[in-house]
Short mmCIF file of C-alpha atoms in Angstrom, two decimals:
data_model
loop_
_atom_site.label_atom_id
_atom_site.label_comp_id
_atom_site.label_asym_id
_atom_site.label_seq_id
_atom_site.Cartn_x
_atom_site.Cartn_y
_atom_site.Cartn_z
CA MET N 1428 12.11 100.81 109.43
CA LEU N 1429 9.26 102.10 111.73
CA SER N 1430 9.96 102.56 115.48
CA ALA N 1431 7.98 100.88 117.40
CA PRO N 1432 6.62 104.46 118.99
CA ASN N 1433 4.67 104.43 115.72
CA LEU N 1434 3.59 100.10 115.88
CA SER N 1435 2.09 101.85 118.92
CA GLN N 1436 -0.93 103.75 116.72
CA PRO N 1437 -1.89 101.01 115.08
CA LYS N 1438 -4.68 103.12 113.66
CA ALA N 1439 -2.83 106.16 112.59
CA PHE N 1440 -0.62 104.09 110.77
CA LEU N 1441 -3.17 101.87 108.63
CA ARG N 1442 -3.74 105.67 108.12
CA MET N 1443 -0.72 106.31 107.15
CA LEU N 1444 -1.61 102.74 104.73
CA PHE N 1445 -4.41 104.52 103.63
CA ALA N 1446 -3.02 107.80 102.31
CA ALA N 1447 -0.42 105.82 99.98
CA ALA N 1448 -2.86 104.07 98.14
CA VAL N 1449 -4.29 107.48 97.40
CA ARG N 1450 -1.43 108.66 96.66
CA ALA N 1451 -0.25 105.89 94.23
CA ALA N 1452 -3.24 107.31 92.07
CA ASP N 1453 -3.17 111.06 91.60
CA PRO N 1454 -3.59 112.28 88.57
CA ALA N 1455 -0.72 115.33 88.97
CA THR N 1456 1.83 112.54 88.75
CA CYS N 1457 0.04 109.54 87.13
CA LEU N 1458 -1.36 110.67 83.98
CA PRO N 1459 1.71 113.39 82.92
CA PRO N 1460 3.89 110.54 81.49
CA HIS N 1461 1.03 109.08 79.06
CA LEU N 1462 -0.23 112.25 77.65
CA PRO N 1463 0.82 112.44 73.58
CA SER N 1464 2.47 115.34 70.95
CA PRO N 1465 -0.43 117.38 69.85
CA PRO N 1466 -1.94 116.56 67.04
CA ALA N 1467 -2.36 119.45 63.78
CA GLY N 1468 -6.03 120.20 63.91
CA ARG N 1469 -7.34 120.91 67.87
CA THR N 1470 -7.45 119.22 70.91
CA ILE N 1471 -10.61 118.09 72.19
CA VAL N 1472 -10.49 116.98 76.37
CA ILE N 1473 -14.15 115.36 77.63
CA GLY N 1474 -14.62 112.98 80.56
CA ALA N 1475 -16.47 112.08 83.63
CA GLY N 1476 -15.38 110.35 86.94
CA LYS N 1477 -14.59 110.87 89.85
CA ALA N 1478 -10.77 111.51 89.81
CA SER N 1479 -12.01 113.39 86.37
CA ALA N 1480 -11.48 117.14 87.17
CA ALA N 1481 -8.04 116.10 88.74
CA MET N 1482 -7.31 114.98 85.94
CA ALA N 1483 -8.25 117.82 83.34
CA LYS N 1484 -5.91 119.48 85.95
CA ALA N 1485 -2.85 117.09 85.67
CA LEU N 1486 -3.17 117.58 81.49
CA GLU N 1487 -3.58 121.11 81.41
CA ASP N 1488 -0.41 121.87 83.45
CA ASN N 1489 1.44 119.86 81.36
CA TRP N 1490 -0.06 120.27 78.10
CA GLU N 1491 1.71 122.53 75.50
CA GLY N 1492 -0.92 124.16 72.80
CA PRO N 1493 -3.73 124.80 72.46
CA LEU N 1494 -6.57 122.78 74.11
CA GLU N 1495 -10.99 122.98 74.91
CA GLY N 1496 -13.66 120.78 76.00
CA LEU N 1497 -15.97 119.78 79.10
CA VAL N 1498 -15.39 117.05 81.82
CA VAL N 1499 -18.43 116.00 84.69
CA THR N 1500 -17.49 114.95 88.19
CA ARG N 1501 -19.54 114.38 91.35
CA TYR N 1502 -20.43 117.17 93.36
CA GLY N 1503 -17.52 118.62 95.80
CA HIS N 1504 -14.70 117.07 93.40
CA ALA N 1505 -14.10 120.02 90.55
CA VAL N 1506 -10.26 121.49 89.71
CA PRO N 1507 -10.40 125.06 88.43
CA CYS N 1508 -9.00 124.54 84.90
CA ARG N 1509 -8.19 127.47 82.77
CA SER N 1510 -9.73 126.07 79.65
CA ILE N 1511 -11.29 122.79 80.31
CA GLU N 1512 -14.79 123.08 81.70
CA ILE N 1513 -15.68 121.44 84.76
CA VAL N 1514 -19.50 120.01 85.70
CA GLU N 1515 -20.42 118.70 88.46
CA ALA N 1516 -23.84 116.37 88.85
CA ALA N 1517 -24.89 113.67 90.75
CA HIS N 1518 -23.42 110.13 91.67
CA PRO N 1519 -25.15 107.02 91.68
CA VAL N 1520 -28.38 107.99 90.71
CA PRO N 1521 -27.57 110.59 87.98
CA ASP N 1522 -29.45 113.73 87.78
CA ALA N 1523 -30.09 116.46 85.12
CA SER N 1524 -26.67 118.21 85.20
CA GLY N 1525 -25.58 115.47 84.52
CA GLU N 1526 -27.71 114.19 81.35
CA LYS N 1527 -26.32 117.85 80.13
CA ALA N 1528 -23.08 117.30 80.09
CA ALA N 1529 -23.59 114.30 78.74
CA ARG N 1530 -25.36 115.95 75.42
CA ARG N 1531 -23.11 118.36 75.75
CA ILE N 1532 -19.84 116.72 74.81
CA LEU N 1533 -21.96 115.07 72.36
CA ASP N 1534 -22.19 118.11 70.79
CA LEU N 1535 -18.28 118.50 71.04
CA LEU N 1536 -17.53 115.73 68.90
CA ARG N 1537 -19.70 116.44 66.44
CA GLY N 1538 -18.07 117.66 63.07
CA LEU N 1539 -13.97 116.23 63.59
CA THR N 1540 -12.16 115.91 61.70
CA GLU N 1541 -8.92 113.03 61.30
CA ASP N 1542 -6.32 116.27 62.57
CA ASP N 1543 -8.06 116.23 65.72
CA LEU N 1544 -7.05 114.27 68.59
CA VAL N 1545 -9.95 113.58 71.56
CA ILE N 1546 -8.46 112.89 74.76
CA ALA N 1547 -11.26 111.27 77.17
CA LEU N 1548 -10.16 111.09 81.02
CA ILE N 1549 -12.38 108.25 82.37
CA SER N 1550 -12.78 107.10 86.06
CA GLY N 1551 -14.79 105.79 88.34
CA GLY N 1552 -17.90 107.06 88.63
CA GLY N 1553 -18.51 107.85 84.57
CA SER N 1554 -21.31 105.68 84.43
CA ALA N 1555 -23.55 107.37 86.92
CA LEU N 1556 -22.33 111.28 85.88
CA LEU N 1557 -22.42 110.45 82.14
CA SER N 1558 -25.82 109.72 81.81
CA ALA N 1559 -27.86 110.38 78.21
CA PRO N 1560 -31.11 107.99 78.00
CA ALA N 1561 -31.79 106.08 75.15
CA ASP N 1562 -34.47 106.57 72.57
CA GLY N 1563 -37.61 107.25 74.01
CA LEU N 1564 -35.87 106.82 78.41
CA THR N 1565 -36.39 109.68 80.46
CA LEU N 1566 -34.40 111.30 82.51
CA ALA N 1567 -36.41 109.05 85.24
CA ASP N 1568 -36.26 106.00 84.04
CA LYS N 1569 -32.59 106.06 84.54
CA GLN N 1570 -32.92 106.92 87.90
CA ALA N 1571 -35.25 104.60 88.65
CA ILE N 1572 -33.37 101.55 87.21
CA ASN N 1573 -30.54 102.43 88.50
CA ARG N 1574 -32.14 103.24 91.59
CA ALA N 1575 -33.51 99.39 91.80
CA LEU N 1576 -29.73 98.13 89.76
CA LEU N 1577 -28.04 99.67 93.24
CA ALA N 1578 -30.52 98.43 96.26
CA SER N 1579 -30.64 94.45 94.24
CA GLY N 1580 -27.28 92.79 94.80
CA ALA N 1581 -26.01 92.74 91.12
CA PRO N 1582 -22.05 93.12 91.03
CA ILE N 1583 -21.03 96.37 89.16
CA GLY N 1584 -20.22 94.26 85.75
CA ALA N 1585 -23.79 93.58 85.46
CA MET N 1586 -24.42 96.72 86.56
CA ASN N 1587 -22.61 98.11 83.90
CA CYS N 1588 -24.21 95.56 81.21
CA VAL N 1589 -27.86 97.43 81.98
CA ARG N 1590 -26.86 100.69 81.66
CA LYS N 1591 -24.25 99.95 78.09
CA HIS N 1592 -27.27 99.35 76.13
CA LEU N 1593 -29.73 101.64 77.74
CA SER N 1594 -27.89 105.01 76.79
CA VAL N 1595 -26.32 107.07 73.88
CA VAL N 1596 -22.83 107.32 75.04
CA LYS N 1597 -22.12 104.27 76.60
CA GLY N 1598 -20.44 101.28 75.23
CA GLY N 1599 -18.50 102.75 73.56
CA ARG N 1600 -21.14 105.16 71.83
CA LEU N 1601 -19.06 108.81 72.91
CA ALA N 1602 -15.48 107.13 70.49
CA ALA N 1603 -17.46 106.72 67.80
CA ALA N 1604 -18.93 109.17 67.72
CA ALA N 1605 -15.32 111.15 67.71
CA TRP N 1606 -15.00 109.41 64.45
CA PRO N 1607 -12.77 110.01 62.49
CA ALA N 1608 -11.27 112.48 64.79
CA PRO N 1609 -8.57 109.64 66.35
CA VAL N 1610 -9.53 109.06 70.62
CA LEU N 1611 -7.33 108.19 73.65
CA THR N 1612 -9.07 107.59 76.64
CA LEU N 1613 -6.52 107.59 80.11
CA ALA N 1614 -8.43 105.52 82.45
CA ILE N 1615 -8.33 104.89 85.98
CA SER N 1616 -9.21 102.19 87.28
CA ASP N 1617 -11.95 101.81 90.22
CA ILE N 1618 -13.04 98.18 89.31
CA PRO N 1619 -11.72 94.90 89.42
CA GLY N 1620 -9.98 93.46 86.92
CA ASP N 1621 -9.43 96.52 85.64
CA ASP N 1622 -11.06 95.92 82.08
CA PRO N 1623 -12.31 99.07 79.94
CA ALA N 1624 -15.43 97.77 78.53
CA GLY N 1625 -16.23 97.83 82.10
CA ILE N 1626 -14.53 101.49 83.94
CA ALA N 1627 -17.56 104.41 83.54
CA SER N 1628 -19.06 101.70 81.68
CA GLY N 1629 -16.22 101.45 78.73
CA PRO N 1630 -17.98 105.11 76.62
CA THR N 1631 -14.90 104.59 74.32
CA VAL N 1632 -14.29 100.78 74.27
CA GLY N 1633 -16.26 98.36 72.03
CA ASP N 1634 -18.87 96.61 75.02
CA PRO N 1635 -18.26 92.48 74.70
CA THR N 1636 -21.95 92.28 76.28
CA SER N 1637 -24.51 91.98 74.69
CA LEU N 1638 -28.98 92.42 74.27
CA ALA N 1639 -29.43 89.33 75.95
CA ASP N 1640 -27.35 89.65 78.42
CA ALA N 1641 -28.72 93.02 79.55
CA ARG N 1642 -32.47 90.83 79.70
CA ASN N 1643 -30.35 88.34 81.96
CA VAL N 1644 -29.38 90.80 84.57
CA LEU N 1645 -33.30 92.03 84.50
CA THR N 1646 -34.64 88.83 84.83
CA ARG N 1647 -31.65 87.80 87.43
CA PHE N 1648 -31.97 90.31 89.51
CA ARG N 1649 -35.83 90.79 89.05
CA ILE N 1650 -35.85 94.36 88.62
CA GLU N 1651 -38.87 95.72 86.35
CA LEU N 1652 -38.11 98.33 83.97
CA PRO N 1653 -40.38 101.66 82.69
CA ALA N 1654 -41.88 100.34 79.94
CA ALA N 1655 -40.46 102.55 77.61
CA ALA N 1656 -36.62 101.01 78.58
CA GLU N 1657 -38.77 97.84 78.20
CA ALA N 1658 -39.42 99.32 74.55
CA TRP N 1659 -36.35 100.42 73.86
CA LEU N 1660 -34.44 96.98 74.52
CA ALA N 1661 -37.09 95.15 71.82
CA ARG N 1662 -35.22 97.47 69.22
CA PRO N 1663 -31.17 96.17 67.09
CA GLU N 1664 -30.50 100.01 67.02
CA ALA N 1665 -30.50 99.26 71.25
CA GLU N 1666 -27.24 97.31 70.53
CA THR N 1667 -23.78 98.83 71.86
CA PRO N 1668 -20.70 98.86 68.63
CA LYS N 1669 -17.92 95.75 69.68
CA PRO N 1670 -14.92 95.71 70.18
CA GLY N 1671 -13.48 95.78 66.00
CA ALA N 1672 -15.91 98.21 65.16
CA LEU N 1673 -15.14 100.40 62.53
CA HIS N 1674 -16.30 103.00 63.79
CA LEU N 1675 -13.71 101.80 67.04
CA SER N 1676 -10.25 101.73 64.67
CA ARG N 1677 -9.31 104.87 65.90
CA SER N 1678 -9.54 104.95 69.10
CA THR N 1679 -6.58 103.97 71.69
CA PHE N 1680 -6.82 103.05 75.61
CA ARG N 1681 -4.56 103.81 78.07
CA LEU N 1682 -4.88 102.64 81.73
CA ILE N 1683 -2.46 105.47 84.35
CA ALA N 1684 -4.19 104.30 88.21
CA ALA N 1685 -5.00 101.17 88.92
CA PRO N 1686 -5.89 98.90 91.94
CA HIS N 1687 -2.94 96.41 92.00
CA ARG N 1688 -0.43 99.80 92.18
CA SER N 1689 -2.27 101.56 95.51
CA LEU N 1690 -2.16 98.32 96.89
CA GLU N 1691 1.63 97.12 95.75
CA GLU N 1692 2.25 100.99 96.80
CA ALA N 1693 1.26 100.07 100.80
CA ALA N 1694 2.50 96.93 100.53
CA LYS N 1695 5.53 99.11 100.00
CA ILE N 1696 5.93 101.07 102.61
CA ALA N 1697 4.48 98.34 105.23
CA ARG N 1698 7.20 96.20 104.22
CA ASP N 1699 9.76 99.87 105.07
CA CYS N 1700 8.46 99.91 108.10
CA GLY N 1701 8.48 96.23 108.70
CA VAL N 1702 5.14 94.51 108.81
CA THR N 1703 4.97 92.16 106.54
CA PRO N 1704 2.11 92.76 104.25
CA LEU N 1705 0.25 90.29 102.66
CA ILE N 1706 -2.11 91.48 99.37
CA LEU N 1707 -5.43 88.66 98.82
CA GLY N 1708 -6.08 90.50 95.74
CA ASP N 1709 -7.49 94.26 94.05
CA ASP N 1710 -10.79 91.99 92.82
CA LEU N 1711 -12.38 91.27 95.35
CA GLU N 1712 -16.36 90.47 95.27
CA GLY N 1713 -19.41 90.08 96.46
CA GLU N 1714 -22.05 91.12 99.67
CA ALA N 1715 -19.87 93.39 101.75
CA ARG N 1716 -20.71 91.79 105.22
CA GLN N 1717 -19.29 87.99 103.43
CA LEU N 1718 -16.50 88.95 102.57
CA GLY N 1719 -15.63 90.77 105.89
CA ALA N 1720 -16.27 87.74 108.15
CA GLU N 1721 -14.69 85.81 106.16
CA HIS N 1722 -11.68 88.13 106.41
CA GLY N 1723 -12.73 88.13 110.07
CA ARG N 1724 -11.80 83.87 110.05
CA LEU N 1725 -8.59 84.60 108.00
CA ALA N 1726 -6.84 86.86 110.16
CA ARG N 1727 -8.13 84.45 112.94
CA THR N 1728 -7.05 81.00 111.55
CA LYS N 1729 -3.74 82.87 109.87
CA LEU N 1730 -2.86 83.61 113.72
CA ALA N 1731 -4.07 80.44 115.56
CA ARG N 1732 -1.69 78.36 113.05
CA GLY N 1733 1.02 80.50 113.05
CA GLU N 1734 1.36 80.95 108.64
CA LEU N 1735 2.43 84.59 109.35
CA ALA N 1736 4.91 86.39 111.78
CA ARG N 1737 3.11 89.44 113.37
CA PRO N 1738 3.16 91.56 112.49
CA PHE N 1739 1.59 91.39 109.39
CA VAL N 1740 -0.64 93.48 107.50
CA LEU N 1741 -3.60 91.25 104.98
CA LEU N 1742 -4.45 94.18 102.60
CA SER N 1743 -7.15 94.07 99.51
CA GLY N 1744 -9.47 96.36 97.20
CA GLY N 1745 -12.31 95.54 94.96
CA GLU N 1746 -15.77 96.50 94.58
CA THR N 1747 -18.29 94.85 96.97
CA THR N 1748 -22.38 95.30 96.84
CA VAL N 1749 -24.17 95.85 100.19
CA THR N 1750 -27.87 94.00 99.11
CA LEU N 1751 -29.92 96.67 101.34
CA ARG N 1752 -32.25 95.03 103.85
CA GLY N 1753 -32.73 97.36 106.56
CA ASP N 1754 -32.83 101.54 106.73
CA GLY N 1755 -29.79 101.91 108.59
CA ARG N 1756 -27.16 104.46 107.35
CA GLY N 1757 -24.35 102.73 105.34
CA GLY N 1758 -21.53 101.71 103.00
CA ARG N 1759 -20.16 99.26 101.49
CA ASN N 1760 -16.28 99.04 103.48
CA ALA N 1761 -18.19 100.58 107.23
CA GLU N 1762 -20.72 97.25 106.46
CA TYR N 1763 -17.75 94.42 105.32
CA LEU N 1764 -15.66 96.48 108.25
CA LEU N 1765 -18.96 95.69 110.99
CA ALA N 1766 -18.74 92.43 109.87
CA LEU N 1767 -14.74 91.79 109.83
CA ALA N 1768 -15.74 93.02 113.63
CA ILE N 1769 -17.93 90.81 114.82
CA ALA N 1770 -16.04 87.91 113.00
CA LEU N 1771 -12.76 89.10 114.69
CA ASP N 1772 -14.63 88.72 118.36
CA SER N 1773 -12.49 91.16 120.19
CA ALA N 1774 -9.23 89.31 118.93
CA ASP N 1775 -6.56 90.63 120.47
CA GLY N 1776 -3.49 92.87 118.86
CA ILE N 1777 -6.13 93.38 115.14
CA TYR N 1778 -6.87 96.38 113.80
CA ALA N 1779 -8.57 97.39 110.29
CA LEU N 1780 -9.29 99.77 108.21
CA SER N 1781 -11.36 99.92 105.47
CA CYS N 1782 -12.06 102.69 103.68
CA ASP N 1783 -13.11 104.10 99.84
CA THR N 1784 -9.97 105.30 97.64
CA ASP N 1785 -12.00 108.10 96.21
CA GLY N 1786 -13.45 109.37 100.06
CA ILE N 1787 -16.93 108.34 100.11
CA ASP N 1788 -18.38 105.18 100.91
CA GLY N 1789 -21.19 104.82 98.71
CA SER N 1790 -23.48 108.23 99.28
CA GLU N 1791 -21.96 109.11 103.27
CA ASP N 1792 -19.77 111.97 104.06
CA ASN N 1793 -16.81 109.53 105.62
CA ALA N 1794 -14.52 107.48 103.00
CA GLY N 1795 -15.52 104.54 105.26
CA ALA N 1796 -14.12 103.24 108.77
CA LEU N 1797 -11.29 101.11 112.18
CA CYS N 1798 -11.92 98.65 114.41
CA ALA N 1799 -9.74 97.34 116.72
CA PRO N 1800 -9.75 94.74 118.87
CA ASP N 1801 -11.79 96.93 122.10
CA THR N 1802 -14.56 97.56 118.91
CA LEU N 1803 -17.03 94.96 120.60
CA ALA N 1804 -16.25 96.28 124.31
CA ARG N 1805 -16.44 100.27 123.65
CA ALA N 1806 -20.15 99.61 121.21
CA LYS N 1807 -21.57 97.12 124.52
CA GLU N 1808 -20.75 100.24 126.71
CA LEU N 1809 -22.79 102.23 124.59
CA GLY N 1810 -26.24 99.68 124.40
CA LEU N 1811 -24.15 99.24 120.71
CA ASP N 1812 -25.47 95.98 119.59
CA PRO N 1813 -23.25 95.13 116.57
CA HIS N 1814 -25.22 92.48 114.98
CA ALA N 1815 -28.50 94.60 114.62
CA ALA N 1816 -26.58 97.60 113.42
CA LEU N 1817 -25.27 95.31 110.99
CA ALA N 1818 -29.02 93.72 109.75
CA ARG N 1819 -29.99 97.74 109.77
CA ASN N 1820 -27.57 97.92 106.94
CA ASP N 1821 -26.75 100.60 109.91
CA ALA N 1822 -22.49 100.31 109.33
CA TYR N 1823 -22.13 104.46 109.95
CA GLY N 1824 -24.16 105.16 112.96
CA PHE N 1825 -22.06 101.76 115.02
CA PHE N 1826 -18.87 103.48 114.02
CA GLU N 1827 -20.27 106.98 114.45
CA ALA N 1828 -21.17 106.17 117.72
CA LEU N 1829 -17.85 105.22 118.23
CA GLY N 1830 -15.28 108.20 116.34
CA ASP N 1831 -13.78 105.85 114.15
CA LEU N 1832 -15.36 106.66 110.87
CA VAL N 1833 -12.89 108.20 108.55
CA ILE N 1834 -13.66 111.18 107.35
CA SER N 1835 -11.05 111.96 104.54
CA GLY N 1836 -13.15 114.52 101.98
CA PRO N 1837 -13.15 113.54 98.07
CA THR N 1838 -9.66 112.56 97.31
CA LEU N 1839 -9.76 113.70 94.05
CA THR N 1840 -9.15 110.40 92.48
CA ASN N 1841 -10.98 106.53 92.82
CA VAL N 1842 -9.58 103.10 92.34
CA ASN N 1843 -11.80 101.36 94.31
CA ASP N 1844 -12.01 100.03 98.27
CA PHE N 1845 -8.84 99.47 100.05
CA ARG N 1846 -8.90 96.99 103.01
CA ALA N 1847 -6.17 96.48 105.57
CA ILE N 1848 -5.75 93.79 108.59
CA LEU N 1849 -3.42 94.91 110.71
CA ALA N 1850 -1.98 92.27 113.78
CA LEU N 1851 0.87 93.39 116.36
#
């Protein structure tokens, strides 16, 4: 069990749980057991996502026989490989590098046979990184649409529904392009529920959503499309391949890491340290500030009612959203934590951490942040107003001033958000 002096450093304890969650999704350990035998023909490796370069390295280190290919990852997430080319591109708004990489990947899939094998390394972030606009659309069109989706507050599933229907690679189209070669997808999930069709917008998986669903999302969240996108969505070929389609019949999907496994590893570590864990769920969605407030009230209620004996830790994962209202610097984990701190109202003995397991909270340089019972008091001493910061979407600035940002750098994996509320 963890000794008292270690529990006397609660922020360090929370960082330890975060590190355990990230380690459980490390491609170097979770990918090799899922590798198949080499095929009679060629092995083509493709992929996209924040973890794709690390996955490519793990594949190379454990593969017997020749291979070739290309994967695209986020800037700053590259890992040197011998035979697989690594390309970096922008996230969350796509850029020309991602578009070029997507079209080169399509070229690699042309002319394959049943004796060849395509291994697709897919992880969170791949939807933006693997960007090849549909016929008639420009990269600028896709960028404008992505920005509108990100600012709308739409959940990730709704955003991906639209993205799939405006792409030539998403929603199963990538696997269809490799036909008749078999495709094995090795995926690290970053989405609530681990739906294969949702991870990186399911480039190798049949799409259960429809054109009508995409149009409904656009209407619901009041997103205006460029004229070219409107024209494309009116065409029947804009519909994506569906589950059971012939050209997807040789495509196999394997999930190698997921949010629930990372939460379970953190829970194990906590339990071994004498702290009772309670997992609230690995698929929590909604507005970051609303969920933070709810979790703050929940922690205080459990203490007031004596439902859990101290020390305990509430663990959760998933992907929240932020509806932009102000011009501050944020990130969904920092915003969740700021709302949580306000709701906790300096409750005695409660500490919390909220971080993105990829090491990047939105588009900032931090993974997330930490709060403590003295967070609001220290903020007051510095002249910081937590309510005003939340109204401006400036949680980053708030926690930066307190020195409570968590800056890990890219972790080279991604199983979405990790949240821990510790009561001592």
